[in-house]
PDB file of C-alpha atoms in Angstrom:
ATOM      1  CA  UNK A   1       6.369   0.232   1.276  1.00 70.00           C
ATOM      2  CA  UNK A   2       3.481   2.875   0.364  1.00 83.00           C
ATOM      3  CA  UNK A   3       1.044   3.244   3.294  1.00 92.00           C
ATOM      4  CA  UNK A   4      -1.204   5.289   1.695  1.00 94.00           C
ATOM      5  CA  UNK A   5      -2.121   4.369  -1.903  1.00 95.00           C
ATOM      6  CA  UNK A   6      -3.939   6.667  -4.678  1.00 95.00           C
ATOM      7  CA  UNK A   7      -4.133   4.410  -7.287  1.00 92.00           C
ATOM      8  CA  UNK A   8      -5.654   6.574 -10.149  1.00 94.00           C
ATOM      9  CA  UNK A   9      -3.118   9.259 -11.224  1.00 93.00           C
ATOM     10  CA  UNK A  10      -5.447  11.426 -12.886  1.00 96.00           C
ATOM     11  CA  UNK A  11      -9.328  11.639 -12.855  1.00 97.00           C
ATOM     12  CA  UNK A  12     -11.527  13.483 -15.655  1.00 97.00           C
ATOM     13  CA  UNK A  13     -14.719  15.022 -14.868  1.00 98.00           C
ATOM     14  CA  UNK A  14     -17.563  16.685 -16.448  1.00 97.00           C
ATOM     15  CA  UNK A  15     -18.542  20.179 -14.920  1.00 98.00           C
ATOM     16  CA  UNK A  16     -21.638  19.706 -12.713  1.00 97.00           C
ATOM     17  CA  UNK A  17     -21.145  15.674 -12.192  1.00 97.00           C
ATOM     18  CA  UNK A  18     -19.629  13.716  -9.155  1.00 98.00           C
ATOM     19  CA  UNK A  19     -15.659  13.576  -8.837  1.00 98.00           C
ATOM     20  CA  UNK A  20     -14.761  10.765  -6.534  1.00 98.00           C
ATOM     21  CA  UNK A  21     -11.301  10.401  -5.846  1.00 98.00           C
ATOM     22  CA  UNK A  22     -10.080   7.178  -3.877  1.00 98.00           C
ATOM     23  CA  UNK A  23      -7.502   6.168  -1.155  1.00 98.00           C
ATOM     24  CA  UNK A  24      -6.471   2.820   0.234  1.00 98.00           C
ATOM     25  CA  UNK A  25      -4.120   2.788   3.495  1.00 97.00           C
ATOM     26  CA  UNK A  26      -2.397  -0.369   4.997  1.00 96.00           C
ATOM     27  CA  UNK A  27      -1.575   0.902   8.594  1.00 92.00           C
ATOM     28  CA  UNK A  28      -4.213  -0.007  10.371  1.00 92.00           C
ATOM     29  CA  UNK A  29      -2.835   2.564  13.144  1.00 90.00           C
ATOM     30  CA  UNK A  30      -3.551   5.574  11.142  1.00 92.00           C
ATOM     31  CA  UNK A  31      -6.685   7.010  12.919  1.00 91.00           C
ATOM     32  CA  UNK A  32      -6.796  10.719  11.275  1.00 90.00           C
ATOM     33  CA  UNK A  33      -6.979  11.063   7.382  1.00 93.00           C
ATOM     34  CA  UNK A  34      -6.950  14.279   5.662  1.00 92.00           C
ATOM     35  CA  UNK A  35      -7.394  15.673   2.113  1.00 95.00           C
ATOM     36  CA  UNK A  36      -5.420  18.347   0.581  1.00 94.00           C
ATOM     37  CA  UNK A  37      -5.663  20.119  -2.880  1.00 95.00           C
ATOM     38  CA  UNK A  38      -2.732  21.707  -4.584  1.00 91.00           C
ATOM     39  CA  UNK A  39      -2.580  23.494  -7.754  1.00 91.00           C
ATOM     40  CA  UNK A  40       0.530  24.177  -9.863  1.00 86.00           C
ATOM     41  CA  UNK A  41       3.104  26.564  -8.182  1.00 81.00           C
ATOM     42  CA  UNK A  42       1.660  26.953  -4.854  1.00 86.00           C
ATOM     43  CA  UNK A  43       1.575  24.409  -1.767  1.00 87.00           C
ATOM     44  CA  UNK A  44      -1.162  22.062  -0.402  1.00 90.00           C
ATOM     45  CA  UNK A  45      -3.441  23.596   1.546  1.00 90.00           C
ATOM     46  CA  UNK A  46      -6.410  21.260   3.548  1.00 90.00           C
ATOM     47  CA  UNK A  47      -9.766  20.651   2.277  1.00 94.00           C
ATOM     48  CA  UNK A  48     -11.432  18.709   4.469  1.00 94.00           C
ATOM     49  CA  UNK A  49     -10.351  15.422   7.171  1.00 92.00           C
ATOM     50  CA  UNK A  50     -11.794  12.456   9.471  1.00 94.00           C
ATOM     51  CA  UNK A  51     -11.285  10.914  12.170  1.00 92.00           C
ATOM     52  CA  UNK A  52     -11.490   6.806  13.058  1.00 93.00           C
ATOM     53  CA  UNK A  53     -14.615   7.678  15.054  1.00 94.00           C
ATOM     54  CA  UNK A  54     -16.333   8.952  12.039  1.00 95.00           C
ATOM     55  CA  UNK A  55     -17.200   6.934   8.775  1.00 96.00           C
ATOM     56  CA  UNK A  56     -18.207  10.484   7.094  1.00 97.00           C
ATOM     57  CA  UNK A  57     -17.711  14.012   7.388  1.00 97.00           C
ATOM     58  CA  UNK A  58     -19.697  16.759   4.472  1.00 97.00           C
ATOM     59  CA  UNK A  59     -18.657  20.491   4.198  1.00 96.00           C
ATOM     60  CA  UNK A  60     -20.473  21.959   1.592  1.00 97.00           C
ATOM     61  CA  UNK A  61     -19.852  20.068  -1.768  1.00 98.00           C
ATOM     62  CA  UNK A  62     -17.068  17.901  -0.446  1.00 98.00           C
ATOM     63  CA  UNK A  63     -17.505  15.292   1.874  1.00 98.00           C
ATOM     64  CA  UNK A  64     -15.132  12.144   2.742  1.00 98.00           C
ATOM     65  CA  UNK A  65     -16.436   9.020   3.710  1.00 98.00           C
ATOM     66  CA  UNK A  66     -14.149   6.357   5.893  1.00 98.00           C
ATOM     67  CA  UNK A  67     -14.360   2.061   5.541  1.00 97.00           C
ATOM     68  CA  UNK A  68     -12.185   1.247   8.024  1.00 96.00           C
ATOM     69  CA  UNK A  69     -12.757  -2.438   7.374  1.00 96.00           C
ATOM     70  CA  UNK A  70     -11.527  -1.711   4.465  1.00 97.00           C
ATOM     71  CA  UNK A  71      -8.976   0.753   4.822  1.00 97.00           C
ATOM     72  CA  UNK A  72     -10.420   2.600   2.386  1.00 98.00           C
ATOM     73  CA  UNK A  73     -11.708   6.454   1.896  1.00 97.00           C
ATOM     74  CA  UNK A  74     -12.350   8.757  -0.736  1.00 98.00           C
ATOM     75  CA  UNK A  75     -13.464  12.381  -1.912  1.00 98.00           C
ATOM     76  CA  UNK A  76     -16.625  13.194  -3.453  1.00 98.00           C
ATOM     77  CA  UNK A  77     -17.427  16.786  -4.979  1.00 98.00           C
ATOM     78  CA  UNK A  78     -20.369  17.364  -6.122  1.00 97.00           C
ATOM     79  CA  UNK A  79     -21.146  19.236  -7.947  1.00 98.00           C
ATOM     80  CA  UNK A  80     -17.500  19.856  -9.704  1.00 98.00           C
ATOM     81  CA  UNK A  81     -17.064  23.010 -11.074  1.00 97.00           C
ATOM     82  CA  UNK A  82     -13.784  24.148 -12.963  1.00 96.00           C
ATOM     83  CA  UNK A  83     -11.992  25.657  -9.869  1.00 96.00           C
ATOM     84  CA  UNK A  84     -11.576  22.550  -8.690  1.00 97.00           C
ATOM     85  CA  UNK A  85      -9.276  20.783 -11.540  1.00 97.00           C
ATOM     86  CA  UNK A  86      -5.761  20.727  -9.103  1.00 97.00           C
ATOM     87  CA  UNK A  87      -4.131  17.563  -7.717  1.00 95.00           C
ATOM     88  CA  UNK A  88      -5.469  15.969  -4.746  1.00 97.00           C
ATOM     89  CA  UNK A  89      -3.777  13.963  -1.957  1.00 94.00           C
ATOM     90  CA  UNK A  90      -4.998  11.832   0.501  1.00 95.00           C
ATOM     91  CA  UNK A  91      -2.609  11.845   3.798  1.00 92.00           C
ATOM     92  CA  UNK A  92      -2.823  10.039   6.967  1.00 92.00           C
ATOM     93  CA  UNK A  93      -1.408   9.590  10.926  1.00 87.00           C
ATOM     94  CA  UNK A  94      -1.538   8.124  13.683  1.00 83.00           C
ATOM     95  CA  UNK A  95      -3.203  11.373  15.436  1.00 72.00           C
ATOM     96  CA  UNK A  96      -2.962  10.145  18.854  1.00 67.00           C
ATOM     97  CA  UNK A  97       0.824   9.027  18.514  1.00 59.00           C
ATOM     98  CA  UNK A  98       1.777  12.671  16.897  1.00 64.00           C
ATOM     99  CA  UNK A  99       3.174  10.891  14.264  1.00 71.00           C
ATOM    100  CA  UNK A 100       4.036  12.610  11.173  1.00 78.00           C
ATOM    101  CA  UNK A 101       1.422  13.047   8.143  1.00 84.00           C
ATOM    102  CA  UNK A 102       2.171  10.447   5.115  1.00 89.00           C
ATOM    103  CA  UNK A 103       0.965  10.835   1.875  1.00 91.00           C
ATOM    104  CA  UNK A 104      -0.416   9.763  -1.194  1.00 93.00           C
ATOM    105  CA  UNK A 105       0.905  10.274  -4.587  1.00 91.00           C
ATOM    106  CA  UNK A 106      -2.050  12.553  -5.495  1.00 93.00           C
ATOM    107  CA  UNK A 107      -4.676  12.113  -8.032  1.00 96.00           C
ATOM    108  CA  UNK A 108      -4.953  15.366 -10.794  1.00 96.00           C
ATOM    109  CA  UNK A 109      -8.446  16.137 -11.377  1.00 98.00           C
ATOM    110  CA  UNK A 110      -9.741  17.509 -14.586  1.00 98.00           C
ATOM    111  CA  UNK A 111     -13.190  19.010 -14.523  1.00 98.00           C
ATOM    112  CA  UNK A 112     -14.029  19.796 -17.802  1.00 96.00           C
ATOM    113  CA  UNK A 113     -16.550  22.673 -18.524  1.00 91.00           C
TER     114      UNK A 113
ATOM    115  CA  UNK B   1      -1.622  38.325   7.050  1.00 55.00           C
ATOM    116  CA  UNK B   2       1.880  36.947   5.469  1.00 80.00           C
ATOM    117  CA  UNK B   3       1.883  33.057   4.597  1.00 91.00           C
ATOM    118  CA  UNK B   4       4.591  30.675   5.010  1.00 94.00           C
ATOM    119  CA  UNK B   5       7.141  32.051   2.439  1.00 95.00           C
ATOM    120  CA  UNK B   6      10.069  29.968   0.469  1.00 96.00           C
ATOM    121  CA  UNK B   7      13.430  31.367  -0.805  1.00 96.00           C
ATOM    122  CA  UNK B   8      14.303  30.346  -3.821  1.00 96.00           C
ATOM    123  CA  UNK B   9      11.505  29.583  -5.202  1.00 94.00           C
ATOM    124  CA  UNK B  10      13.867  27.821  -7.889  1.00 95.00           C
ATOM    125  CA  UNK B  11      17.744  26.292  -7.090  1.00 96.00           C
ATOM    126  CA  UNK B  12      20.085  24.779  -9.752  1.00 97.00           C
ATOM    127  CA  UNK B  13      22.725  23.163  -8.977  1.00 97.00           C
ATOM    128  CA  UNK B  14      25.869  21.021  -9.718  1.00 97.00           C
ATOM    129  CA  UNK B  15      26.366  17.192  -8.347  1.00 97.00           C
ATOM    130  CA  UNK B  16      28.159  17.389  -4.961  1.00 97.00           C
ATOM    131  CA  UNK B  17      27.605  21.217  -4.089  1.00 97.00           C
ATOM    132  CA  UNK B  18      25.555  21.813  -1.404  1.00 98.00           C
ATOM    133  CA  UNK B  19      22.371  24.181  -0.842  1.00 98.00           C
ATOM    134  CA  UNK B  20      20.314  25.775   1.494  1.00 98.00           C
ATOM    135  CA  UNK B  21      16.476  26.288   1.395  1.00 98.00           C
ATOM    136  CA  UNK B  22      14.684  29.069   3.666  1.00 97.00           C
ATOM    137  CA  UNK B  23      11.271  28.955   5.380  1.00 97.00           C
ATOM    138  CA  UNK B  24       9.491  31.977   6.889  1.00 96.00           C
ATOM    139  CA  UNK B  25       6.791  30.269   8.842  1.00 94.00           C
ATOM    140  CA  UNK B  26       3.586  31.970   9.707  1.00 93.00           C
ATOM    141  CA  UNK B  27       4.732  34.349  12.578  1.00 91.00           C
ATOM    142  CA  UNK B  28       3.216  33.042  15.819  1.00 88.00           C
ATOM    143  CA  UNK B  29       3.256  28.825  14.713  1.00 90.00           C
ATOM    144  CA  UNK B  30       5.284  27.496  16.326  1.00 88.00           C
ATOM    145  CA  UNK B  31       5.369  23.631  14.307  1.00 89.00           C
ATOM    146  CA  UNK B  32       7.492  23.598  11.262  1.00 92.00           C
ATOM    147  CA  UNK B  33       7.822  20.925   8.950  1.00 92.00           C
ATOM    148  CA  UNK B  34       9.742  20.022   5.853  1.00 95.00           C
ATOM    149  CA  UNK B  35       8.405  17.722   3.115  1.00 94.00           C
ATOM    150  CA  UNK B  36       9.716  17.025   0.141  1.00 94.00           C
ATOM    151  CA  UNK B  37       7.849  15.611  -3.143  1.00 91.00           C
ATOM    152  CA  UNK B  38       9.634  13.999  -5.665  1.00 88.00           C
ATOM    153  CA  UNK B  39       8.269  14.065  -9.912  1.00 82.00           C
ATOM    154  CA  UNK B  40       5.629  11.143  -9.985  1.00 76.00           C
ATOM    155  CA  UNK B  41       6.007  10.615  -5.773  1.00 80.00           C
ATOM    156  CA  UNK B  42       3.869  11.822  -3.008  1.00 80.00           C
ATOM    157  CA  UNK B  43       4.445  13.936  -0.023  1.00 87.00           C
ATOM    158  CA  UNK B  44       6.920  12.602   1.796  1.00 90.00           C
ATOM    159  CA  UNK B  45       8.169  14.235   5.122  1.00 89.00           C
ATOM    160  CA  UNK B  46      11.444  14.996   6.150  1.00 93.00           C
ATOM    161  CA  UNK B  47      11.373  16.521   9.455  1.00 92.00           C
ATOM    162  CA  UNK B  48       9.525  18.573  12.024  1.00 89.00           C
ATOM    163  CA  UNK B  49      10.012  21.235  14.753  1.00 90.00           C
ATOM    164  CA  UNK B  50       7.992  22.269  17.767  1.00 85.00           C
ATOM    165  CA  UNK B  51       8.850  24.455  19.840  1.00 81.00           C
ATOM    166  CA  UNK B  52      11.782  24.130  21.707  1.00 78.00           C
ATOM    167  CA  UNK B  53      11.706  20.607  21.529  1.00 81.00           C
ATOM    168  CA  UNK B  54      14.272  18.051  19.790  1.00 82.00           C
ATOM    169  CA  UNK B  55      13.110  17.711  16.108  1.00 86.00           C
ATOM    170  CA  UNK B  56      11.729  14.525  14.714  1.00 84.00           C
ATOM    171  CA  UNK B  57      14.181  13.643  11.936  1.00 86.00           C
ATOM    172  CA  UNK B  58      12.733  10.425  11.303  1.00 84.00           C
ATOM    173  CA  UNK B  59      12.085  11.035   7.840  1.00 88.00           C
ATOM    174  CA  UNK B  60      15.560  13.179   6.646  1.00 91.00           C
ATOM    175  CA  UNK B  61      16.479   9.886   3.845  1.00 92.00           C
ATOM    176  CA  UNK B  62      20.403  10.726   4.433  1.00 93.00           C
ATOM    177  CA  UNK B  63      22.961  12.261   6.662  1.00 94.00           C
ATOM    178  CA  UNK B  64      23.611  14.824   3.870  1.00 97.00           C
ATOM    179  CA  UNK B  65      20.375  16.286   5.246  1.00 97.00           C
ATOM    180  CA  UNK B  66      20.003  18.555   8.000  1.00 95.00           C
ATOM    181  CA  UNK B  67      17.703  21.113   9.274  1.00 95.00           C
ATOM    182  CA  UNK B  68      17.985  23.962  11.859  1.00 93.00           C
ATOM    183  CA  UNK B  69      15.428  26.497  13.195  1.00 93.00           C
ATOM    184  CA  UNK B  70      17.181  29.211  14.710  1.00 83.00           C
ATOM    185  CA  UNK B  71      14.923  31.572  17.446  1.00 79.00           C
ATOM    186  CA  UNK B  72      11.626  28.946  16.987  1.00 76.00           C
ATOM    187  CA  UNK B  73      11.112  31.018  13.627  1.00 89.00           C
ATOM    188  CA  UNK B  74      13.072  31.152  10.412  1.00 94.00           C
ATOM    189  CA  UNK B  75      14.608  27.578   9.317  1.00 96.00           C
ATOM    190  CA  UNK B  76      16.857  26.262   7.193  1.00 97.00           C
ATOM    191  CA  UNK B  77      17.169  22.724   5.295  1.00 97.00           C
ATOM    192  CA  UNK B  78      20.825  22.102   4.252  1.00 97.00           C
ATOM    193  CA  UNK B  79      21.456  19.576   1.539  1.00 97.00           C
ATOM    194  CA  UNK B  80      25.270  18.442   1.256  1.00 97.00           C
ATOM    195  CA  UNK B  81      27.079  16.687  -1.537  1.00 97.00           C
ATOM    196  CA  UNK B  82      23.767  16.883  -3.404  1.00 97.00           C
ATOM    197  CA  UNK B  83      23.168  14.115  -5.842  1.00 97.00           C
ATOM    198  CA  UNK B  84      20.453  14.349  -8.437  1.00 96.00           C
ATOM    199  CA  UNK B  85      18.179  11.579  -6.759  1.00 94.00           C
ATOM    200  CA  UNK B  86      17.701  14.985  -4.337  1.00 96.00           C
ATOM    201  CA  UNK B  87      15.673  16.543  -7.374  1.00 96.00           C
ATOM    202  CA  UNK B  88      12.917  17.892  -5.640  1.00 96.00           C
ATOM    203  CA  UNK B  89      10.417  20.244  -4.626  1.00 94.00           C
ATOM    204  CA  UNK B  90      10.978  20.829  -1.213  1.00 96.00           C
ATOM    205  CA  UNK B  91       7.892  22.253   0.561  1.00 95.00           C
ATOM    206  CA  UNK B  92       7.746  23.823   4.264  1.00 95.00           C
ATOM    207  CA  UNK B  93       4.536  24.170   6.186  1.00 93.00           C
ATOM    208  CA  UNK B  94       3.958  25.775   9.492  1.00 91.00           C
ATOM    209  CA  UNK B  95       0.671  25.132  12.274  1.00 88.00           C
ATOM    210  CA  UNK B  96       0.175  26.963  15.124  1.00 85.00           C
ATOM    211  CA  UNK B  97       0.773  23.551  17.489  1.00 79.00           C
ATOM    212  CA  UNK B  98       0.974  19.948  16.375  1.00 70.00           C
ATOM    213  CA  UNK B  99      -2.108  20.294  14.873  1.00 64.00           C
ATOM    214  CA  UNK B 100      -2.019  18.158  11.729  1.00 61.00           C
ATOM    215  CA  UNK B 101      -5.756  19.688  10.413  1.00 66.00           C
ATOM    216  CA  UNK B 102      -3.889  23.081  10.072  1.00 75.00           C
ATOM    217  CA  UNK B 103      -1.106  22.709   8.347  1.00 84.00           C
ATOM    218  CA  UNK B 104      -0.026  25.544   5.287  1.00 89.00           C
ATOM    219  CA  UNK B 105       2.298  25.118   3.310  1.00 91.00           C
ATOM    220  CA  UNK B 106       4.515  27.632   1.400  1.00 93.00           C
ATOM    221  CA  UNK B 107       4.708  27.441  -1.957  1.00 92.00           C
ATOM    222  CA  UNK B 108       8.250  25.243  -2.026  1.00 94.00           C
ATOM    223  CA  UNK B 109      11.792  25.087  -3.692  1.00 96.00           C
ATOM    224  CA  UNK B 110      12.198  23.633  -6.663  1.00 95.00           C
ATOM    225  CA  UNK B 111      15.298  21.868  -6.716  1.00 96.00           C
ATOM    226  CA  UNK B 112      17.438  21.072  -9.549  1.00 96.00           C
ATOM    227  CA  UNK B 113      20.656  19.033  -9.126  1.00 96.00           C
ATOM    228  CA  UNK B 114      22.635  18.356 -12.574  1.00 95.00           C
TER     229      UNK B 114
END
């Protein structure tokens, strides 16, 4: 049983344009979602998260927006650039309950120049 | 300052021996955590220190697997009798308190069990 979904294993995106990666969840206790970018080699490391109370948060060209109705969120960069072709997951806890992060399958993002 | 660091950064090994996987958290953090990601297969986590307290092995998938974190730094994941399913990269991460924004990661183990 996945609880957090990334349905689109890979993403291709022309330099300068919108990337929007998406994220579905069915635990409708997560309250804390998180994004995290990994590139070949190396670990994860955060880009950028939300919380429940929040339907969006921006820092600089990447900003997540939150549909808790839907149990839906997703990553936009704008613009892409090059440096940011690496795999993206989407994770998610219950913050509150200091339950343990679970994660997406990750969506690889191609930004081509 | 030094990151979370992995030993080996690469393991091969036959069906049924067992291994051992390092991390060196960030000095001073004092929440460890083990993931593993399978090929194709998201994050998924294994276990999790803080502090002194009793870890959370909710996630460890078998009884082959056990962890250890000796003097609330270094810690070890053991994997007995592997079996190739256990073909892995298996990542560590370290935060300075259960802080799930500030999580790093080390670079992981890449596991190979033939």
């Amino acid at each position: 049983d996945q609880q957090v979904k990334q349905n689109s294993p890979s993403l291709s995106v022309q330099e300068g344009r919108i990337s929007i990666l998406n994220c579905d969840y069915t635990n409708s206790m997560f309250d804390y979602f998180l994004w995290y970018k990994k590139y070949p080699a190396e670990g994860p490391t955060f880009l950028i998260s939300i919380s429940s109370i929040k339907d969006k948060n921006e820092d600089g060209r990447f900003t997540v927006f939150l549909n808790k109705s839907a149990k839906h969120l997703s990553l936009h960069i704008v613009p892409s650039q090059p440096g940011d072709s690496a795999v993206y997951f989407c994770a998610a806890s219950n913050y509150s309950g200091n339950t343990p992060l679970v994660f997406g399958k990750g969506t690889r993002l191609s930004v081509i120049a | 300052g030094a990151g979370v660091s992995q030993s080996p950064s690469n393991k091969v090994t036959e069906k049924g021996k067992d291994v051992e996987l390092r991390c060196d958290p960030i000095s001073g953090h004092t929440a460890l955590y083990w993931y593993r990601q399978s090929l194709g297969q998201g994050l998924e986590f294994l276990i999790y220190f803080q502090g002194n307290s009793a870890p959370d092995k909710s996630g460890l998938p078998s009884d082959r697997f056990s962890a250890e974190r000796t003097g609330g730094s270094v810690s070890t994941l053991t994997i007995q009798r592997t079996q190739q399913e256990d073909s892995a990269v298996y990542l560590c991460a370290s935060s300075l308190t259960w802080d799930q924004e500030t999580q790093y990661f080390g670079p992981g183990t890449r596991l190979l069990v033939l």
